[in-house]
PDB file of C-alpha atoms in Angstrom:
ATOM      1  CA  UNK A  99       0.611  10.088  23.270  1.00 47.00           C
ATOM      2  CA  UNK A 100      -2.035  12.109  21.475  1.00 55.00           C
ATOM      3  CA  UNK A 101      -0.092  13.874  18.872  1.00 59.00           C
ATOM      4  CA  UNK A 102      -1.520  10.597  16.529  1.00 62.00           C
ATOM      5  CA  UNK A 103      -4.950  12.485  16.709  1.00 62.00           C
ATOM      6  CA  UNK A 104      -4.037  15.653  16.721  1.00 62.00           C
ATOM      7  CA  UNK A 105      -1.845  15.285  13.393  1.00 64.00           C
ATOM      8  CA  UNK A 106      -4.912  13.488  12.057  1.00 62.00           C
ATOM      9  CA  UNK A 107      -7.317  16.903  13.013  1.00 62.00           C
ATOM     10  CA  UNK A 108      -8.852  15.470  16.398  1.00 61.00           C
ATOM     11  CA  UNK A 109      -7.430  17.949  19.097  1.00 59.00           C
ATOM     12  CA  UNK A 110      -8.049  17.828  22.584  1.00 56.00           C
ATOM     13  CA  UNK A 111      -7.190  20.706  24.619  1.00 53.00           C
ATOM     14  CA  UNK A 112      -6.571  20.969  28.824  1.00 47.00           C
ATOM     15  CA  UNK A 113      -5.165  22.311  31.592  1.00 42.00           C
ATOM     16  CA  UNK A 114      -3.781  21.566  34.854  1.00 36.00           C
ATOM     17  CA  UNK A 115      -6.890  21.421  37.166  1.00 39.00           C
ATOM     18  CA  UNK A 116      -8.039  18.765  40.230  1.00 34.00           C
ATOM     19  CA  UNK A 117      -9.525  16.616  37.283  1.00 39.00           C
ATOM     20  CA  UNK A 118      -6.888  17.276  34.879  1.00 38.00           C
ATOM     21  CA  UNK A 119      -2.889  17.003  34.936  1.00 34.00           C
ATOM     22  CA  UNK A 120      -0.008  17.809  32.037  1.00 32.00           C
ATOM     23  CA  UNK A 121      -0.844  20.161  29.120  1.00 33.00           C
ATOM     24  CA  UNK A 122      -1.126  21.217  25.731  1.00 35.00           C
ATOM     25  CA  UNK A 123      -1.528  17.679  23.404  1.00 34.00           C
ATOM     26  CA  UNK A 124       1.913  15.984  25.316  1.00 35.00           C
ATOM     27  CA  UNK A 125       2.329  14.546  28.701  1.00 34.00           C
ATOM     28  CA  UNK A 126      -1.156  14.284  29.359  1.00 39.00           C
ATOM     29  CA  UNK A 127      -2.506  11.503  31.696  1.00 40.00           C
ATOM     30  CA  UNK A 128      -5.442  10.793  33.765  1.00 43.00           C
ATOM     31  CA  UNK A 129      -8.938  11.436  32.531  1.00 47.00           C
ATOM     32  CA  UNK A 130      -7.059  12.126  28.606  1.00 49.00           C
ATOM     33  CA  UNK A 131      -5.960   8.489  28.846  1.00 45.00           C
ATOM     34  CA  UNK A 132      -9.110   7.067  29.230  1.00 46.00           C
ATOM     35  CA  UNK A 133     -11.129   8.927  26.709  1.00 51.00           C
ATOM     36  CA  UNK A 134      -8.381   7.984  24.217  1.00 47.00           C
ATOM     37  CA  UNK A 135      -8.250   4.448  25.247  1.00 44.00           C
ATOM     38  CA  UNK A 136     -12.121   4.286  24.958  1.00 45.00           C
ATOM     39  CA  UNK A 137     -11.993   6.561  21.534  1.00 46.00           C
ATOM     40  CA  UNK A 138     -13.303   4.675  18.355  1.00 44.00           C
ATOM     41  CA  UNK A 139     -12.743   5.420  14.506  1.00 45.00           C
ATOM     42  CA  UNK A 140     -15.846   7.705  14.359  1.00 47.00           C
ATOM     43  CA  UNK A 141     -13.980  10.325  16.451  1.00 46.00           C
ATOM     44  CA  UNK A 142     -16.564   9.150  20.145  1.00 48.00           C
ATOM     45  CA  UNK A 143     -15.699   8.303  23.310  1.00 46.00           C
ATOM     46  CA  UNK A 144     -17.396   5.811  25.190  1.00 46.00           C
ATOM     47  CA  UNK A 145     -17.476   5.481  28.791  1.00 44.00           C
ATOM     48  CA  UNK A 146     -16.515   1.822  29.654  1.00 44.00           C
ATOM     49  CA  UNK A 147     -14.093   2.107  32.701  1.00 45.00           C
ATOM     50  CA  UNK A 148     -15.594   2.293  36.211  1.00 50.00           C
ATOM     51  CA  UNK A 149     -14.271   3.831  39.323  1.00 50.00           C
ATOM     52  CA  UNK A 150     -14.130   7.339  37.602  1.00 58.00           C
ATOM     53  CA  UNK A 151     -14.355  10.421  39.183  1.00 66.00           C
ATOM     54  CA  UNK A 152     -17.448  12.016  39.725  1.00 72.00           C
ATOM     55  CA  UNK A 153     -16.861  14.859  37.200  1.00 73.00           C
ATOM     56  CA  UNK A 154     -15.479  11.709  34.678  1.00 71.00           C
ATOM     57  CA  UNK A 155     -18.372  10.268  34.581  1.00 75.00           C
ATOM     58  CA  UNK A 156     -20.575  13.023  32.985  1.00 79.00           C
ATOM     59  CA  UNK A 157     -17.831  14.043  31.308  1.00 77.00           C
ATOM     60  CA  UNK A 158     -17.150  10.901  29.283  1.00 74.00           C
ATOM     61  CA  UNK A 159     -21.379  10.853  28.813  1.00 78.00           C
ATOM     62  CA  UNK A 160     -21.653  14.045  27.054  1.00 80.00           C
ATOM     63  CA  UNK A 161     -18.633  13.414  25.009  1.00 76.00           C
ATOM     64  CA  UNK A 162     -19.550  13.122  21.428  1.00 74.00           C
ATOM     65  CA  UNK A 163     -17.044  14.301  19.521  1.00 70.00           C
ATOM     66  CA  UNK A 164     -13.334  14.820  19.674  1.00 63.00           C
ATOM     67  CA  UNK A 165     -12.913  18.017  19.499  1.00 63.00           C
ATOM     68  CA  UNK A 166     -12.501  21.504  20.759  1.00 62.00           C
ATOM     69  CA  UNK A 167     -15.575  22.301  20.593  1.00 71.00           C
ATOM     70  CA  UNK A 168     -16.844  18.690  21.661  1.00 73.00           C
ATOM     71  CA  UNK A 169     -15.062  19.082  24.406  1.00 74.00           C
ATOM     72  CA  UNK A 170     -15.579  22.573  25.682  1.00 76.00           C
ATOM     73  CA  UNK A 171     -19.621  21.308  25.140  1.00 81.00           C
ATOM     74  CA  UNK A 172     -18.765  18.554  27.310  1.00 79.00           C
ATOM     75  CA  UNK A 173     -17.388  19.832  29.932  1.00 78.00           C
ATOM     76  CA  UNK A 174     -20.547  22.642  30.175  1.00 84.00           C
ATOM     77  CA  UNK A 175     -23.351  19.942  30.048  1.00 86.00           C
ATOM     78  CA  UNK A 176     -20.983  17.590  32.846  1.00 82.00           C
ATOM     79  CA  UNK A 177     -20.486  21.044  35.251  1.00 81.00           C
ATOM     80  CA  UNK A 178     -24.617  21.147  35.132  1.00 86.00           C
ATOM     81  CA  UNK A 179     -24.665  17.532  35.780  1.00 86.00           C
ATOM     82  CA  UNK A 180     -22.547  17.382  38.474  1.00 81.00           C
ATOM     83  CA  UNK A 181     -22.895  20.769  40.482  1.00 81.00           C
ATOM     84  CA  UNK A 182     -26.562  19.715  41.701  1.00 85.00           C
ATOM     85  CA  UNK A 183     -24.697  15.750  41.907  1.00 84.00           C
ATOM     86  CA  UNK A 184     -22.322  16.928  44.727  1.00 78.00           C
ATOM     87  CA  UNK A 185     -24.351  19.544  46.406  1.00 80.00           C
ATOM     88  CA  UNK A 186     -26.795  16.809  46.905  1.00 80.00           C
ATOM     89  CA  UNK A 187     -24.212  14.113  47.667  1.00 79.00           C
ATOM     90  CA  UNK A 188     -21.498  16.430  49.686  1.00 76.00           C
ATOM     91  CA  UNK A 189     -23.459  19.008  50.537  1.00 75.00           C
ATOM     92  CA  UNK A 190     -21.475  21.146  47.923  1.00 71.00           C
ATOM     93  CA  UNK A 191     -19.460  21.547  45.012  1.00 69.00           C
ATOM     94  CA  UNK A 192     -16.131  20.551  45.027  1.00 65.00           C
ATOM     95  CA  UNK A 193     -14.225  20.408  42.071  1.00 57.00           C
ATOM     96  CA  UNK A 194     -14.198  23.181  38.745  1.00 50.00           C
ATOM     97  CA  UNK A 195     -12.216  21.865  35.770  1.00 48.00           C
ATOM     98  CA  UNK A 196     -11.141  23.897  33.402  1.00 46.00           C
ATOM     99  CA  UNK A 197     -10.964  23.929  29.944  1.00 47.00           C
ATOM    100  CA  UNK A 198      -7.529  25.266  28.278  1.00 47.00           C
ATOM    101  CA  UNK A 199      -6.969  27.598  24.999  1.00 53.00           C
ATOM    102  CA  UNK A 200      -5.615  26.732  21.716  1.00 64.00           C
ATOM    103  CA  UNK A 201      -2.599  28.281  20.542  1.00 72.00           C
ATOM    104  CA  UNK A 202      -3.138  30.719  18.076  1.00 81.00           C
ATOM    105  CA  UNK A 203      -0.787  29.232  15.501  1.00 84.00           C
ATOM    106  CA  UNK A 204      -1.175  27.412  12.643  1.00 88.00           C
ATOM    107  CA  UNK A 205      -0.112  23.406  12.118  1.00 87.00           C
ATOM    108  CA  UNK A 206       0.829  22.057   8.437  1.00 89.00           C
ATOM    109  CA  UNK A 207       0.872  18.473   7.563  1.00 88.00           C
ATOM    110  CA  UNK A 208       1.076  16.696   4.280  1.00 87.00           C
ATOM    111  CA  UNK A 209      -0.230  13.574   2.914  1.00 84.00           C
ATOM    112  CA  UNK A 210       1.111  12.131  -0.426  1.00 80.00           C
ATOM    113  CA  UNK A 211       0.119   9.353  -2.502  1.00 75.00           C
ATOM    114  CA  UNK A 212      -0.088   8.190  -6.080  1.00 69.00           C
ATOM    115  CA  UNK A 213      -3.364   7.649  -8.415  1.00 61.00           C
ATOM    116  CA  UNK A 214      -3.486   4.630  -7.325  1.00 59.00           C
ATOM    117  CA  UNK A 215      -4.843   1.975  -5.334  1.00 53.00           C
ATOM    118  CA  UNK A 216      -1.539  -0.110  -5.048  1.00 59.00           C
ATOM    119  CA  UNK A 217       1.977   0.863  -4.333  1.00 59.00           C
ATOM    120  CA  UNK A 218       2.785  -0.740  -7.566  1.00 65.00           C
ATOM    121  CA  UNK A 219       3.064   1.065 -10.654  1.00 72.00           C
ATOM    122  CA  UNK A 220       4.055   1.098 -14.425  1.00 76.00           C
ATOM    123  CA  UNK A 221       6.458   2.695 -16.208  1.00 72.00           C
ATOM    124  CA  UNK A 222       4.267   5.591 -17.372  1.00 74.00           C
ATOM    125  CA  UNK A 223       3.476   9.486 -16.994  1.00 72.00           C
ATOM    126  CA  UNK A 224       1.717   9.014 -13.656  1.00 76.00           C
ATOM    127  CA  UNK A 225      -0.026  11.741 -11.452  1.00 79.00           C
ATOM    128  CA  UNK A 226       1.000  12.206  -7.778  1.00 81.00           C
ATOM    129  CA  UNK A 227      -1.395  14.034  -5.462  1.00 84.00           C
ATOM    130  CA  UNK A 228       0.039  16.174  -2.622  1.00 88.00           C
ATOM    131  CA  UNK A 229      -3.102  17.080   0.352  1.00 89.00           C
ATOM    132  CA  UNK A 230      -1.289  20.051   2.413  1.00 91.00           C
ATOM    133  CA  UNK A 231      -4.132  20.308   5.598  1.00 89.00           C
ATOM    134  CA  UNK A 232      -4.236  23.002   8.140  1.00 89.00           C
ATOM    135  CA  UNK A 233      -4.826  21.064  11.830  1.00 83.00           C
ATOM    136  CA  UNK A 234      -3.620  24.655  13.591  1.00 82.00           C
ATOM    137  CA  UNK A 235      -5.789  27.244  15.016  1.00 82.00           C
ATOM    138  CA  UNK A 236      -4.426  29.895  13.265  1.00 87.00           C
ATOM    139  CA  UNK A 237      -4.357  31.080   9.490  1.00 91.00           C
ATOM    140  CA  UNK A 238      -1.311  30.399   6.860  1.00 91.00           C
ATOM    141  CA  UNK A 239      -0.749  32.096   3.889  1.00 92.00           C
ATOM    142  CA  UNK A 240       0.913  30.530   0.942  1.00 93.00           C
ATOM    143  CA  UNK A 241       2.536  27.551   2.070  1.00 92.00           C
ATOM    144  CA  UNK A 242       5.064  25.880   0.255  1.00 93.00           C
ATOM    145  CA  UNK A 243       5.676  22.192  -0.621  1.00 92.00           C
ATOM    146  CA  UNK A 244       8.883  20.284  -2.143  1.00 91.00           C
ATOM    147  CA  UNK A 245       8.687  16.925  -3.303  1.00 90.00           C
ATOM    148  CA  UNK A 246      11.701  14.166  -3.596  1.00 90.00           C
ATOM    149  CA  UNK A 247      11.952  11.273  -5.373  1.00 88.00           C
ATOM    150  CA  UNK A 248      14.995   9.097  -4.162  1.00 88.00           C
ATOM    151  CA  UNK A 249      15.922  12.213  -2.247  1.00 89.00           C
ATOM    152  CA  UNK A 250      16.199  14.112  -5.372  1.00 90.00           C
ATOM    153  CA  UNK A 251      14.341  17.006  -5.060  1.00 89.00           C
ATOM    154  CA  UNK A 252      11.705  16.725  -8.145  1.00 86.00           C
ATOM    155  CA  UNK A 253       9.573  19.401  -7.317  1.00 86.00           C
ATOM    156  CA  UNK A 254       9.220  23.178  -5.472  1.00 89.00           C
ATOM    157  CA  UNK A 255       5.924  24.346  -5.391  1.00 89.00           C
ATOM    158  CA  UNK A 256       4.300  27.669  -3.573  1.00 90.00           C
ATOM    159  CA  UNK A 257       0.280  27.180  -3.408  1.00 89.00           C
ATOM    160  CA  UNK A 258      -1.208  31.015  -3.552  1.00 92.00           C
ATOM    161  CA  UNK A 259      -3.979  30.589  -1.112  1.00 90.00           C
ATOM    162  CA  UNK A 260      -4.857  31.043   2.076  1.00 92.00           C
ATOM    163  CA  UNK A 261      -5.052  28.151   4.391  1.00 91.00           C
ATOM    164  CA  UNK A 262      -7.647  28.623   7.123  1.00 90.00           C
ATOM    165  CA  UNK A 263      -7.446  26.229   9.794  1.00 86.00           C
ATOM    166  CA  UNK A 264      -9.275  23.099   9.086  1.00 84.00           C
ATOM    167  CA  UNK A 265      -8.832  23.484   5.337  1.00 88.00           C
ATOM    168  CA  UNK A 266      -6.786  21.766   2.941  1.00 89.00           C
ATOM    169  CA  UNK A 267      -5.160  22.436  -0.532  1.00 90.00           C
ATOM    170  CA  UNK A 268      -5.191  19.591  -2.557  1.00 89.00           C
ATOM    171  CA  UNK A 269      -1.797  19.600  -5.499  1.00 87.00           C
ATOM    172  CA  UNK A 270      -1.690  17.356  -8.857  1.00 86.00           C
ATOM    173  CA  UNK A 271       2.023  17.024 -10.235  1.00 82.00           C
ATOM    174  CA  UNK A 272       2.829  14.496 -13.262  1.00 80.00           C
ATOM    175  CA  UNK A 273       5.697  12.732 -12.555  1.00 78.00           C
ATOM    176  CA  UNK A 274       7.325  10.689 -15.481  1.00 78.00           C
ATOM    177  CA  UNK A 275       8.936   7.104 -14.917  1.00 78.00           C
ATOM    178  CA  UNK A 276      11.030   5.637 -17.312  1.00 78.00           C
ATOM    179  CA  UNK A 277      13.171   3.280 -15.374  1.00 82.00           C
ATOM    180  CA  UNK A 278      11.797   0.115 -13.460  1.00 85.00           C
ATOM    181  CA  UNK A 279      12.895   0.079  -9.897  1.00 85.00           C
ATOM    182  CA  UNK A 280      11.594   0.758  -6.454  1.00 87.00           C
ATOM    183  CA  UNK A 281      11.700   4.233  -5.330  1.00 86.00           C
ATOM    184  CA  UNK A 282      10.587   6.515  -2.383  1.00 88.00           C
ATOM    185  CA  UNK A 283       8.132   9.948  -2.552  1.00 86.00           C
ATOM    186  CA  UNK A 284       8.695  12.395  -0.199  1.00 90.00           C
ATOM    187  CA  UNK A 285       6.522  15.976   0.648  1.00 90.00           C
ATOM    188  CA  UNK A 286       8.037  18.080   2.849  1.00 92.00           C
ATOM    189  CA  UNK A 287       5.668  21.038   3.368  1.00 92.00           C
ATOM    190  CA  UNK A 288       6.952  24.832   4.769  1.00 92.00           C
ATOM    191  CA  UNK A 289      10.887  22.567   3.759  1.00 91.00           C
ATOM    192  CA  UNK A 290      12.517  25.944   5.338  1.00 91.00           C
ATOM    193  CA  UNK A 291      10.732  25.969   8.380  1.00 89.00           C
ATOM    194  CA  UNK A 292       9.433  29.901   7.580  1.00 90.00           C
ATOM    195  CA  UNK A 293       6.244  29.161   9.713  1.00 88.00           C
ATOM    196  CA  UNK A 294       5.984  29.395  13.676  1.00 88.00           C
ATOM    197  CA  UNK A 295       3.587  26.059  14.164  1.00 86.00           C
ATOM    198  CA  UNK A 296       2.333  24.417  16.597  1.00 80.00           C
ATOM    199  CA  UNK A 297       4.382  21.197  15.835  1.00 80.00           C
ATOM    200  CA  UNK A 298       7.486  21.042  13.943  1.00 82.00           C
ATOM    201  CA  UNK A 299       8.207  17.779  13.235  1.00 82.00           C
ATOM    202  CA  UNK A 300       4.876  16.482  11.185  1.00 84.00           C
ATOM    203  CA  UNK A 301       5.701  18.175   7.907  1.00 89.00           C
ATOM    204  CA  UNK A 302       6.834  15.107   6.333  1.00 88.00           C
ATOM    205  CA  UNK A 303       5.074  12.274   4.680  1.00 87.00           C
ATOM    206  CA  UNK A 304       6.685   9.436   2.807  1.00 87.00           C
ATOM    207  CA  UNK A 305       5.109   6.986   0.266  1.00 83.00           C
ATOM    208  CA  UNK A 306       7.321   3.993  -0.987  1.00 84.00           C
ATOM    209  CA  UNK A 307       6.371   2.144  -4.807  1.00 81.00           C
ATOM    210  CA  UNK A 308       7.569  -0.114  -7.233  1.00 83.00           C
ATOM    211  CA  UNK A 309       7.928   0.916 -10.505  1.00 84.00           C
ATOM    212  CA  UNK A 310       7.492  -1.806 -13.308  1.00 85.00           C
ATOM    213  CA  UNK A 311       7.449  -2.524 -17.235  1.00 84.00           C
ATOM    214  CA  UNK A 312       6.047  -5.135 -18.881  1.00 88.00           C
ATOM    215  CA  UNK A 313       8.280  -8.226 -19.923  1.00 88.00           C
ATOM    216  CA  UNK A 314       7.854  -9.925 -23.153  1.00 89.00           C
ATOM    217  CA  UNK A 315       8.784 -13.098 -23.772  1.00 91.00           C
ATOM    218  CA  UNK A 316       9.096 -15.461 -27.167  1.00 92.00           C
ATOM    219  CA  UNK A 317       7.133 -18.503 -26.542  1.00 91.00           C
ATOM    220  CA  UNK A 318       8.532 -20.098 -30.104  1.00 90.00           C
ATOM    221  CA  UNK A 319       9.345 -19.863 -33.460  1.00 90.00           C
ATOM    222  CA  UNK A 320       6.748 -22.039 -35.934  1.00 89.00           C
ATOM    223  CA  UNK A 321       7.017 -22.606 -39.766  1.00 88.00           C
ATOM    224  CA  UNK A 322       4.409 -23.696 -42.062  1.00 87.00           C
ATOM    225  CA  UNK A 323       5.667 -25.863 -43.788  1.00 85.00           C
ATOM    226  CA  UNK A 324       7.154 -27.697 -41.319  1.00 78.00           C
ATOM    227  CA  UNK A 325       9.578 -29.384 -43.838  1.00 81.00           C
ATOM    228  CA  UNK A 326      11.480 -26.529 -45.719  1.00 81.00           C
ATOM    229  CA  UNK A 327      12.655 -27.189 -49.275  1.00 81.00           C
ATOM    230  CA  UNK A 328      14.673 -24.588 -51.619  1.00 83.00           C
ATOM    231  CA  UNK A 329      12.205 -22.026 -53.861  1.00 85.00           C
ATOM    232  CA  UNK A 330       9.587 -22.275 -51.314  1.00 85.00           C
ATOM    233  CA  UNK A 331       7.433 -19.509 -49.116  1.00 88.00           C
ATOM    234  CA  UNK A 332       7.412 -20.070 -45.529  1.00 88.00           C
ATOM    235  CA  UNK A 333       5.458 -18.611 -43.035  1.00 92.00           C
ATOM    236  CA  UNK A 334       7.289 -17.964 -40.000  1.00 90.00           C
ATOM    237  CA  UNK A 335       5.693 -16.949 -36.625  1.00 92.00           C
ATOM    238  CA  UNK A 336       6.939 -15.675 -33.815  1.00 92.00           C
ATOM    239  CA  UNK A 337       4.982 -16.437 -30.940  1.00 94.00           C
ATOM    240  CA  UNK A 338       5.061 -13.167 -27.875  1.00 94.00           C
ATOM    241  CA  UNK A 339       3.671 -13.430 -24.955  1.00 93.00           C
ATOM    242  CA  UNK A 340       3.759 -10.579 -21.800  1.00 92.00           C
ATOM    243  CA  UNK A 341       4.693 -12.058 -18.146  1.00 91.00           C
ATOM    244  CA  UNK A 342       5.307  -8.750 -17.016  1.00 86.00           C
ATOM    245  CA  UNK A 343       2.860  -6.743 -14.461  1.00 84.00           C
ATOM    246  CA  UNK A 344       2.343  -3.844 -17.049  1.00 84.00           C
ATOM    247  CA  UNK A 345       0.847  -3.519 -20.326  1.00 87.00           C
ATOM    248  CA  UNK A 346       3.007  -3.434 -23.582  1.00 87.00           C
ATOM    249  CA  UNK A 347       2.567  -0.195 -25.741  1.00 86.00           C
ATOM    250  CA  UNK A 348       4.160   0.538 -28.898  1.00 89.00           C
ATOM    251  CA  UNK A 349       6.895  -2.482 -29.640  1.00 90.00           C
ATOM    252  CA  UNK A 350       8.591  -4.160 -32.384  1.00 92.00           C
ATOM    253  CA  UNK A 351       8.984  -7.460 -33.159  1.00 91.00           C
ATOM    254  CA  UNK A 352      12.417  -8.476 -35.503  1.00 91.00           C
ATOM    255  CA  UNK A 353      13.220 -11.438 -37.229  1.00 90.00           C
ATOM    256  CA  UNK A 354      16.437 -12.069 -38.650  1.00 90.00           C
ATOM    257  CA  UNK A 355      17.579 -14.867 -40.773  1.00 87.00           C
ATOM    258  CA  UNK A 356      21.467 -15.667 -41.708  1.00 86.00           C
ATOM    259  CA  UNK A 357      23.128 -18.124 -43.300  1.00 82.00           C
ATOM    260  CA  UNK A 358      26.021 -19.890 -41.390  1.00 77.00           C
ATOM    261  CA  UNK A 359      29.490 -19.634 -42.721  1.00 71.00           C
ATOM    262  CA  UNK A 360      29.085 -17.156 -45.074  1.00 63.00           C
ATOM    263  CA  UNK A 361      30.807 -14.226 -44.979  1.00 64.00           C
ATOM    264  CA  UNK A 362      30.089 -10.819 -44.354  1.00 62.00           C
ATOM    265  CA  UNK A 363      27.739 -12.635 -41.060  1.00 70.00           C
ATOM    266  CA  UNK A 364      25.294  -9.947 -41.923  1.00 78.00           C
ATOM    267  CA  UNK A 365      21.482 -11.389 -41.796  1.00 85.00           C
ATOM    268  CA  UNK A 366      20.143 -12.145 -45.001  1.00 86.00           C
ATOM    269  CA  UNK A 367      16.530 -11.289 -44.089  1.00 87.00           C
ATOM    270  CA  UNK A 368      15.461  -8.855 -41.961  1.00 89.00           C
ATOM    271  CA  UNK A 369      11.514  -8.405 -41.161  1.00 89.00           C
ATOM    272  CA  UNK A 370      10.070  -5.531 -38.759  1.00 91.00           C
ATOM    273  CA  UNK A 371       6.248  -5.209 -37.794  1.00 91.00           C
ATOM    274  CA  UNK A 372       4.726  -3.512 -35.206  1.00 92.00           C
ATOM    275  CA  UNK A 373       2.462  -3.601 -32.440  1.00 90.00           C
ATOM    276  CA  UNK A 374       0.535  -1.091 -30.234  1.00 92.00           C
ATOM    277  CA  UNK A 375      -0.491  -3.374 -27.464  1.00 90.00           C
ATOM    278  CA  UNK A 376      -0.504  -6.171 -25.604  1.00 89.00           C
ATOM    279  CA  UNK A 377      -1.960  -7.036 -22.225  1.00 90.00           C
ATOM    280  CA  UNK A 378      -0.729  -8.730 -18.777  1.00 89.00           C
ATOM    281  CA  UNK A 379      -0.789 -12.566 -19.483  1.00 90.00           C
ATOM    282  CA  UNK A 380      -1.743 -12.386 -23.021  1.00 93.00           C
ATOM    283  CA  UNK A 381      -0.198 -13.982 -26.265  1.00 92.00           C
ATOM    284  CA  UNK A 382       0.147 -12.365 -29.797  1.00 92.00           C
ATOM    285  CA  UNK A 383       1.953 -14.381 -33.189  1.00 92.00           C
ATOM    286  CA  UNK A 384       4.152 -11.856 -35.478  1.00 91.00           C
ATOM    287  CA  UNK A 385       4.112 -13.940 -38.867  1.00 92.00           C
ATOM    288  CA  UNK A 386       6.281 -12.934 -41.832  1.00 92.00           C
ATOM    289  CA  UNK A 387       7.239 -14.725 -44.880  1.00 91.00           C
ATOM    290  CA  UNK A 388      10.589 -15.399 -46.150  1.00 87.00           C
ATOM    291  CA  UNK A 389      11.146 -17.507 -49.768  1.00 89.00           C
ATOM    292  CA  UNK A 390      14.079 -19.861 -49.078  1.00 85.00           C
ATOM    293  CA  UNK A 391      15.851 -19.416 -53.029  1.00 85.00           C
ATOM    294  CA  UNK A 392      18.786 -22.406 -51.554  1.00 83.00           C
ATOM    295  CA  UNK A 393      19.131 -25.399 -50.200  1.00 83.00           C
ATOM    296  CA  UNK A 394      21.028 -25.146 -46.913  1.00 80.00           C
ATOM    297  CA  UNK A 395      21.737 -24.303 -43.416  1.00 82.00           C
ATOM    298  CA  UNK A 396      19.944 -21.364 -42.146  1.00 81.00           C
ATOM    299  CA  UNK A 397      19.779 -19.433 -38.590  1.00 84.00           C
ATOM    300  CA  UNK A 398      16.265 -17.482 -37.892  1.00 84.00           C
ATOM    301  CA  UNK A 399      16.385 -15.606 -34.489  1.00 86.00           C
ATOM    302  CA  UNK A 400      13.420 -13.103 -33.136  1.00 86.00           C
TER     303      UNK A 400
END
C-alpha cells in the first residue's frame, strides 16, 4: 500500500504497538491508512477524519512532513500532548507508541526519460537521461545501470561514486535513431542483483516513444511556358512540401526527363540540387531548366 511513497523517497516507518499494527512499509493498516489517505502532493498530512484515537489526534496535528524524521518529531510533540491529555482525562497514561528503525540497507531506483517534453521523437542523435536515486538508509558504492532498447541491451554502465542515501546520480547517454518506429527504453539498475536492498523489485523503469522522420511530398510539377515548343528553355519546378512531424535536413531533389519509345529507356535529362532544410508544414520549389532541341512526346518525373 505504501511502497508508492516509499519508491518515490517518502518513508514511513512503525511498529507493532496499541496505536500501531503490521510493519516495515507493507501490511500496514490503521492510523498509516489514514495519514496516507489524508496525504497531499506537498508530502503533509492533514487531519480530516474524526473518531480518532486520542494519541491520533495529536499525532496527525504535528505531522508535517512525511518522513522519518517527520515522523519520529511527531510522535515526540503528540506523547507531550497527550501524556498530561489522559492523566487529566483518565487519571493516567495509557498508551506508548513506538516508533520503529530503518533498515540499514540501501534502496536503488531508476527513472529514465528522453530530452524531451513528448514521447515523440525524430529520427536524430538524441540524448537519454538515466536518474539512479538512493531511497535506502544505507550507503552504495558504484552502482551499475544497463539500458535496453526493444530489449536489446544498448548500454552497460558502472557510475564510480558513492551513493549516500537520499542522493542521486544523474547519467547522459546519446542514443542514435535511424529507423522510424515505436520503441521501448528500459533501465534496469544493480541488473545482477549484487546489492542486498531493501526492495527488490523497483529497479526497473520503462519509457515508451515514437520515433519519426519527416515525409516529403511533391505538390506538382509547373512549366513556364506553359505551352512547350521545340528549341525552347523551360523552367520546370518541382513543388516539395513536408507533412511529416520532423524537420527535413540534408535532401535531394531529382528530376528526370525521357523520351517515350526510344530506346535505351535511359532519361535524357537528369537534374540534382540540394537542400539543407525544410520545416514541418512548409513548402519549397526546386526549379531547373531543360532546352527541349525536338518536337515530341516527353516524360518528366521528380
Amino acid at each position: 500500500m505504501l511502497k508508492p511513497l516509499h519508491n518515490r523517497g517518502i518513508h514511513i516507518l512503525v511498529e507493532m504497538g496499541q496505536c500501531f499494527s503490521g510493519g516495515f512499509i507493507e501490511n500496514l493498516n490503521g492510523i498509516v491508512d489514514k495519514i496516507v489517505t489524508a496525504a497531499r502532493e506537498d508530502r503533509k498530512a492533514y487531519a480530516t477524519k474524526d473518531k480518532w484515537s486520542d494519541f491520533e489526534h495529536f499525532f496527525i496535528k504535528n505531522l508535517n512532513e512525511l518522513s522519518v524524521e517527520g515522523w519520529n518529531k511527531a510522535t515526540i510533540n503528540a506523547l507531550k500532548e497527550l501524556i498530561p491529555y489522559q492523566v487529566e482525562k483518565h487519571g493516567r497514561y495509557l498508551d506508548s507508541p513506538q516508533i520503529g528503525g530503518a533498515p540499514k540497507k540501501p534502496d536503488l531506483v531508476v527513472e529514465i526519460s528522453l530530452f524531451y517534453t513528448t514521447n515523440k521523437v525524430c529520427v536524430d542523435t538524441i540524448p537519454l537521461i538515466t536518474v539512479i536515486r538512493n531511497i535506502g538508509w544505507d550507503s552504495i558504492q558504484n552502482p551499475k545501470v544497463n539500458i535496453y532498447i526493444n530489449n536489446k541491451l544498448q548500454v552497460e554502465k558502472t557510475v564510480n561514486t558513492i551513493l549516500k542515501p537520499g542522493e542521486f546520480e544523474t547519467l547522459e547517454f546519446k542514443c542514435v535513431f535511424r529507423e522510424p518506429g515505436n520503441y521501448k527504453l528500459k533501465a534496469i539498475v544493480d541488473p545482477d542483483n549484487r546489492v542486498n536492498e531493501v526492495f527488490e523489485d523497483n529497479n526497473e523503469a520503462e519509457y515508451e516513444y515514437e520515433v519519426s522522420a519527416p515525409d516529403l511530398k511533391i505538390e506538382n510539377i509547373m512549366f513556364t511556358p506553359d505551352r512547350i515548343q521545340a528549341c525552347t528553355t523551360v523552367k520546370i519546378k518541382v513543388n516539395i512540401t513536408n507533412i511529416g512531424y520532423c524537420p527535413a535536413h540534408n535532401f535531394k531533389v531529382e528530376l528526370e526527363i525521357l523520351r517515350p519509345g526510344k530506346e535505351p529507356a535511359t532519361p535524357i535529362y537528369v537534374g540534382i540540387l540540394e537542400f539543407q532544410f525544410l520545416d514541418v508544414g512548409r513548402s519549397l520549389i526546386a526549379e531547373f531548366n531543360y532546352h527541349f532541341k525536338e518536337a515530341g512526346e516527353y516524360v518528366v518525373r521528380a
